[in-house]
Amino acid sequence: MATTYIKNAEHYAQVLARVKRVRRSLWIGTADIKDLYVEEGSAKQPFLGTLAHLLQKGVEVRLVHAKEPGPMFREDFDRYPILFTELERALCPRVHFKIMLFDCHEAYIGSANLTGAGMGMKGEGTRNFEAGILTDEPSLVEAAMAQFDEVWCGRMCKKCRRRDYCGDPIA
């Protein structure tokens, strides 16, 4: 694949298609997360249903995001009990990157949040103008993994000047 530049609706087609194909691990970093819906055959389902399905297959799913999602997301979350026990989730108010890591060998690095307007089923007239890259270039994948891991493991917490605003410090 090398590196591919993607824009606008391509996020939905290319990035979310890779999510469904992961076998071992999916790491997601996003500033904002909302009740994103995706196509599943002829039906539409919450993206959280896709994550629940991956977890049922034994895939490790890590999600780090900047703020608590709204009530519609939480309502969808409650529909999938496996998310309570198996989804690894961290909250960091400083996260602004948008990164997805697929089985530690492909990465999405871009501007799209995990929302309908950023990556979901919104139409062209209501979708955000997004850009990003999909890559399997080892140096880019490793750099994205390292950045995600720094936050995930709490290495950034000691340097963070926003700890007073962090409702659930990682470290």
Coordinates of C-alpha atoms in Angstrom, one line a residue:
M1 CA 0.0 0.0 0.0
A2 CA 2.8 2.4 0.9
T3 CA 1.3 5.8 1.7
T4 CA -2.0 7.1 0.4
Y5 CA -3.5 10.6 0.8
I6 CA -7.2 10.5 1.6
K7 CA -9.7 13.2 1.8
N8 CA -13.4 13.8 2.7
A9 CA -15.6 10.8 2.1
E10 CA -12.6 8.5 1.5
H11 CA -12.2 8.4 5.3
Y12 CA -15.4 6.5 5.6
A13 CA -14.6 4.1 2.7
Q14 CA -10.9 3.4 3.4
V15 CA -10.3 4.0 7.1
L16 CA -13.4 2.3 8.5
A17 CA -13.0 -0.6 6.1
R18 CA -9.6 -1.3 7.7
V19 CA -11.1 -1.2 11.1
K20 CA -13.3 -4.2 10.1
R21 CA -10.3 -6.1 8.9
V22 CA -8.1 -6.0 11.9
R23 CA -7.1 -9.4 13.4
R24 CA -5.0 -8.6 16.5
S25 CA -5.2 -4.9 17.6
L26 CA -6.8 -1.6 16.9
W27 CA -5.6 1.5 18.6
I28 CA -7.7 4.7 18.2
G29 CA -6.7 8.2 19.3
T30 CA -9.2 11.0 18.8
A31 CA -10.1 14.4 20.3
D32 CA -13.8 14.0 19.8
I33 CA -16.0 10.9 19.7
K34 CA -19.7 10.8 19.1
D35 CA -22.4 8.4 18.1
L36 CA -20.8 7.4 14.8
Y37 CA -22.9 5.0 12.6
V38 CA -21.5 2.7 10.0
E39 CA -23.0 0.4 7.3
E40 CA -23.0 -3.2 8.2
G41 CA -24.4 -5.1 5.2
S42 CA -27.7 -3.4 4.4
A43 CA -28.1 -2.1 7.9
K44 CA -26.7 0.8 9.9
Q45 CA -25.2 0.3 13.3
P46 CA -23.3 2.2 15.8
F47 CA -19.5 2.1 15.3
L48 CA -19.4 0.8 18.9
G49 CA -21.1 -2.4 17.5
T50 CA -18.2 -2.8 15.2
L51 CA -15.8 -2.5 18.1
A52 CA -17.9 -4.9 20.2
H53 CA -17.7 -7.4 17.3
L54 CA -13.9 -7.1 17.2
L55 CA -13.6 -7.6 20.9
Q56 CA -15.8 -10.8 20.6
K57 CA -13.2 -12.1 18.1
G58 CA -10.4 -11.4 20.6
V59 CA -9.0 -8.2 19.1
E60 CA -7.3 -5.8 21.5
V61 CA -9.1 -2.4 21.1
R62 CA -7.6 0.7 22.8
L63 CA -9.4 4.0 22.7
V64 CA -7.9 7.3 24.0
H65 CA -10.0 10.4 23.6
A66 CA -10.1 13.9 25.0
K67 CA -13.6 14.4 26.5
E68 CA -16.5 12.4 27.6
P69 CA -18.9 11.7 24.8
G70 CA -22.5 12.8 24.8
P71 CA -25.7 11.0 25.9
M72 CA -26.4 9.3 22.5
F73 CA -22.9 7.7 22.5
R74 CA -23.4 6.5 26.1
E75 CA -26.8 5.1 25.1
D76 CA -25.2 3.1 22.3
F77 CA -22.3 2.1 24.5
D78 CA -24.7 0.5 27.0
R79 CA -26.1 -1.7 24.2
Y80 CA -22.8 -3.7 24.0
P81 CA -21.9 -5.1 27.5
I82 CA -18.5 -6.4 26.2
L83 CA -17.4 -2.8 25.9
F84 CA -17.6 -2.5 29.7
T85 CA -15.2 -5.4 30.3
E86 CA -13.0 -5.6 27.2
L87 CA -12.6 -2.2 25.7
E88 CA -9.4 -0.5 26.9
R89 CA -10.2 3.2 27.2
A90 CA -8.4 6.2 28.5
L91 CA -9.4 9.8 28.8
C92 CA -6.8 12.6 28.3
P93 CA -8.0 16.1 27.8
R94 CA -4.8 17.0 25.9
V95 CA -5.3 14.5 23.1
H96 CA -5.9 16.2 19.9
F97 CA -4.3 13.8 17.5
K98 CA -6.3 11.6 15.2
I99 CA -4.5 8.2 14.9
M100 CA -5.7 4.7 14.1
L101 CA -3.3 1.8 14.2
F102 CA -4.3 -1.4 12.5
D103 CA -2.5 -4.6 13.7
C104 CA 0.6 -2.5 14.4
H105 CA 1.5 -2.4 10.7
E106 CA -0.8 0.2 9.1
A107 CA -1.7 3.7 10.4
Y108 CA -4.2 6.4 9.7
I109 CA -2.8 9.8 10.7
G110 CA -5.1 12.8 9.9
S111 CA -7.7 15.3 10.9
A112 CA -10.9 13.3 11.2
N113 CA -12.4 12.8 14.6
L114 CA -14.4 9.7 15.4
T115 CA -17.7 11.4 14.5
G116 CA -20.3 11.2 11.8
A117 CA -19.1 14.5 10.3
G118 CA -15.5 13.4 10.4
M119 CA -15.6 9.8 9.4
G120 CA -19.2 8.6 9.4
M121 CA -22.2 8.3 7.3
K122 CA -22.9 12.0 6.9
G123 CA -23.6 13.1 3.3
E124 CA -21.3 15.3 1.3
G125 CA -23.2 18.5 2.2
T126 CA -22.8 17.8 6.0
R127 CA -19.4 16.2 6.2
N128 CA -16.3 18.0 7.4
F129 CA -13.5 18.7 5.0
E130 CA -10.9 16.2 6.2
A131 CA -7.5 15.0 5.2
G132 CA -5.1 12.3 6.2
I133 CA -2.8 9.6 5.2
L134 CA -3.0 5.8 5.3
T135 CA 0.3 4.2 5.4
D136 CA 2.2 1.0 6.0
E137 CA 5.6 2.8 5.9
P138 CA 7.4 1.4 9.0
S139 CA 8.9 4.7 10.2
L140 CA 5.5 6.5 10.1
V141 CA 3.6 3.6 11.7
E142 CA 6.3 3.4 14.5
A143 CA 6.2 7.1 15.1
A144 CA 2.4 7.1 15.4
M145 CA 2.5 4.0 17.7
A146 CA 5.2 5.8 19.9
Q147 CA 3.1 8.9 20.2
F148 CA -0.1 6.9 21.1
D149 CA 1.9 4.8 23.6
E150 CA 3.4 7.8 25.3
V151 CA -0.1 9.1 26.1
W152 CA -1.5 5.6 26.8
C153 CA 1.2 4.7 29.3
G154 CA 0.9 8.1 31.1
R155 CA 4.4 9.3 30.2
M156 CA 3.0 12.7 29.3
C157 CA 1.1 13.1 32.6
K158 CA 4.1 14.3 34.5
K159 CA 4.8 17.1 32.0
C160 CA 1.1 18.0 31.6
R161 CA 0.1 21.4 33.0
R162 CA -3.6 20.5 32.7
R163 CA -3.7 17.8 35.3
D164 CA -6.1 19.8 37.5
Y165 CA -8.6 19.5 34.6
C166 CA -8.1 15.8 34.1
G167 CA -11.0 13.9 35.6
D168 CA -9.3 10.6 35.4
P169 CA -5.5 10.9 35.2
I170 CA -3.8 8.0 33.4
A171 CA -0.8 8.1 35.7

